[in-house]
XYZ file of N, CA and C in Angstrom:
258
model
N 108.076 104.448 109.626
C 107.978 105.632 108.615
C 108.322 103.940 106.838
N 107.713 103.781 105.764
C 108.140 103.381 104.728
C 109.348 103.960 104.156
N 110.120 103.048 103.253
C 110.886 103.168 102.521
C 110.276 104.253 101.301
N 110.970 105.187 100.581
C 110.164 105.218 99.321
C 110.013 104.468 98.439
N 111.094 103.981 98.144
C 110.506 102.608 97.013
C 108.975 101.637 96.906
N 109.146 101.877 98.603
C 107.741 100.820 98.659
C 106.298 102.116 98.634
N 106.670 103.472 98.970
C 105.969 103.866 98.713
C 105.785 104.361 97.640
N 106.503 104.569 96.898
C 106.691 105.036 95.353
C 105.596 103.707 94.034
N 105.820 102.643 94.715
C 105.603 101.261 94.294
C 103.989 101.282 94.907
N 103.635 101.798 95.525
C 102.515 101.678 95.965
C 101.341 102.528 95.423
N 101.936 103.839 94.868
C 101.742 104.661 94.694
C 100.786 104.369 92.909
N 102.200 103.905 92.563
C 102.046 103.473 91.231
C 101.162 102.147 91.170
N 100.403 101.628 91.936
C 99.911 100.211 92.604
C 98.231 100.920 92.539
N 98.369 102.212 92.604
C 96.822 102.907 92.943
C 96.951 104.053 91.396
N 97.293 104.212 90.613
C 97.574 104.485 90.168
C 96.802 103.908 88.735
N 97.584 102.476 88.530
C 97.171 101.782 87.757
C 95.625 100.932 87.937
N 95.742 100.894 89.387
C 94.336 100.372 89.650
C 93.193 101.569 89.002
N 93.484 102.657 89.637
C 92.190 103.637 89.461
C 92.316 104.102 87.691
N 93.389 103.470 86.929
C 93.400 103.826 85.473
C 92.153 102.817 84.680
N 93.022 101.281 85.380
C 92.105 100.247 84.490
C 90.355 100.434 85.207
N 89.771 101.166 86.763
C 88.420 101.245 86.625
C 88.078 102.178 86.048
N 89.134 103.616 85.632
C 87.827 104.574 84.698
C 87.851 103.778 83.511
N 88.034 103.118 83.313
C 87.827 102.497 81.471
C 86.460 101.502 81.790
N 85.640 100.950 83.120
C 84.925 100.206 82.869
C 83.585 101.063 82.695
N 82.673 100.257 82.652
C 81.302 100.604 82.967
C 80.451 101.587 84.339
N 81.684 100.958 85.403
C 80.685 101.365 86.360
C 82.419 100.838 87.065
N 82.919 101.925 87.450
C 84.397 101.723 88.053
C 84.449 101.906 89.572
N 83.372 102.551 90.274
C 82.767 102.030 91.873
C 82.936 100.137 92.020
N 82.119 100.057 91.226
C 81.830 99.061 91.566
C 82.844 97.703 91.563
N 83.666 98.101 90.014
C 84.385 97.194 89.435
C 85.913 96.963 90.837
N 85.903 98.009 91.611
C 87.240 98.412 92.310
C 86.668 97.754 93.560
N 85.420 97.797 94.181
C 85.139 97.230 95.207
C 84.797 95.558 95.129
N 84.785 95.198 93.980
C 84.105 93.906 94.069
C 85.893 92.967 93.739
N 86.588 94.049 93.418
C 88.430 93.092 93.352
C 88.669 93.139 94.626
N 88.212 94.100 95.501
C 89.053 94.459 96.672
C 88.088 93.602 96.998
N 86.896 92.990 97.764
C 86.291 91.893 98.382
C 86.907 90.662 97.863
N 87.138 90.706 96.465
C 87.924 89.113 95.781
C 89.002 89.267 96.636
N 89.793 90.145 96.331
C 91.391 90.042 97.224
C 90.931 89.780 98.549
N 89.935 90.427 99.546
C 90.002 90.187 100.842
C 89.584 88.993 101.387
N 89.047 88.275 100.354
C 88.359 86.747 100.480
C 89.631 85.911 99.857
N 90.077 86.137 98.947
C 91.134 85.279 98.983
C 92.285 84.875 100.040
N 92.736 86.599 100.469
C 93.584 85.949 101.810
C 92.896 85.939 102.878
N 91.882 85.738 102.759
C 91.063 84.979 104.358
C 91.397 83.572 103.683
N 90.888 83.382 102.837
C 90.756 81.947 102.331
C 92.454 80.980 102.793
N 93.139 81.901 101.961
C 94.853 81.095 102.248
C 95.055 81.155 104.304
N 94.491 82.404 104.546
C 94.452 82.233 105.886
C 93.832 80.913 106.911
N 92.892 81.188 106.281
C 91.821 79.986 107.302
C 92.197 78.423 107.085
N 92.564 78.312 105.470
C 93.491 76.955 104.844
C 94.695 76.822 105.319
N 95.499 78.074 105.859
C 96.633 77.516 106.180
C 97.546 75.853 107.069
N 96.559 76.030 108.529
C 96.219 74.472 108.970
C 96.845 73.157 108.522
N 96.084 73.459 107.139
C 95.740 72.005 106.265
C 96.695 71.855 105.062
N 97.532 73.254 104.867
C 97.907 73.520 103.713
C 99.402 73.665 103.496
N 99.760 74.869 105.432
C 100.900 74.951 105.766
C 101.261 75.973 104.935
N 100.456 76.280 103.782
C 100.931 78.204 102.979
C 100.545 79.147 104.142
N 101.361 79.733 104.639
C 100.824 81.018 105.535
C 101.714 82.403 105.093
N 100.418 83.030 104.695
C 100.874 84.716 104.561
C 100.828 85.577 105.970
N 101.380 86.609 106.577
C 100.985 87.110 107.215
C 100.501 88.650 107.056
N 99.812 88.033 108.043
C 98.083 89.384 107.794
C 98.775 90.560 108.761
N 99.020 91.396 107.484
C 99.389 92.834 108.107
C 99.244 93.793 107.152
N 99.762 95.344 107.246
C 99.617 96.224 106.302
C 99.229 96.762 104.887
N 100.787 95.615 104.861
C 101.125 94.937 103.182
C 100.377 93.873 102.629
N 100.272 92.981 103.448
C 99.463 91.786 102.961
C 97.727 92.280 102.340
N 97.525 93.425 103.484
C 96.141 93.936 103.441
C 95.899 94.611 102.324
N 97.192 95.382 102.319
C 97.107 96.948 100.843
C 97.375 95.546 99.580
N 98.205 94.908 99.363
C 98.026 94.136 97.901
C 96.867 93.525 98.087
N 96.021 92.438 98.738
C 94.759 92.306 98.974
C 93.631 93.115 98.422
N 93.600 94.043 99.072
C 92.550 95.550 98.542
C 92.943 95.966 97.266
N 94.266 96.533 97.171
C 94.237 97.264 95.664
C 94.636 96.209 94.290
N 95.417 95.312 94.718
C 95.344 94.342 93.509
C 94.448 93.809 93.585
N 93.710 93.189 94.515
C 92.615 91.842 94.653
C 93.115 90.357 94.178
N 92.280 89.233 93.854
C 93.003 88.320 93.810
C 94.548 88.150 93.293
N 94.843 88.964 92.095
C 96.023 88.795 91.925
C 97.104 89.349 92.511
N 96.707 90.392 93.072
C 97.818 90.891 93.861
C 98.132 89.431 95.314
N 97.188 88.726 95.898
C 97.473 87.766 96.581
C 98.319 86.256 96.111
N 98.000 86.119 94.902
C 98.535 84.971 93.917
C 100.698 85.659 94.318
N 100.010 86.900 93.402
C 101.382 87.657 93.238
C 102.226 87.418 94.792
N 101.464 87.450 96.276
C 102.149 87.146 97.118
C 102.770 85.787 97.054
N 101.626 85.108 97.406
C 102.733 83.441 97.371
C 103.500 83.248 96.373
N 103.565 83.333 94.953
C 104.638 83.403 94.325
C 106.135 83.738 94.544
N 105.743 85.007 95.122
C 106.775 86.281 95.710
C 107.595 85.135 97.330
N 106.195 84.595 97.613
C 106.918 83.959 99.384
C 107.679 82.521 99.166
N 106.371 81.751 97.634
C 107.697 80.276 97.322
C 108.878 81.026 96.553
N 109.078 82.257 96.021
C 110.040 82.163 95.506
C 111.656 82.569 96.151
N 111.026 83.335 97.518
C 112.198 84.036 98.638
C 112.642 83.351 99.883
N 111.645 82.281 99.696
C 111.610 81.409 101.292
C 112.861 80.708 100.936
N 113.881 80.029 101.584
C 114.133 79.439 101.756
C 114.435 77.883 102.594
């Protein structure tokens, strides 16, 4: 069971993405392209982990951030990992 704060943040993220996509000429294409870019970025981080030492766990939360927020979501996860790792 997810905490209500995380669930609320996810719903707000989905609403923000839907609002931004609705302003595009082709909204479905914009959402799919953003999700593909995010998944490609997450895959690149996972594939380059042995060489760079930067690892992101591949779970539902990171997949959600990559799919909904795209490449900026993956970058945000990397920055948060940098800030909160001791």
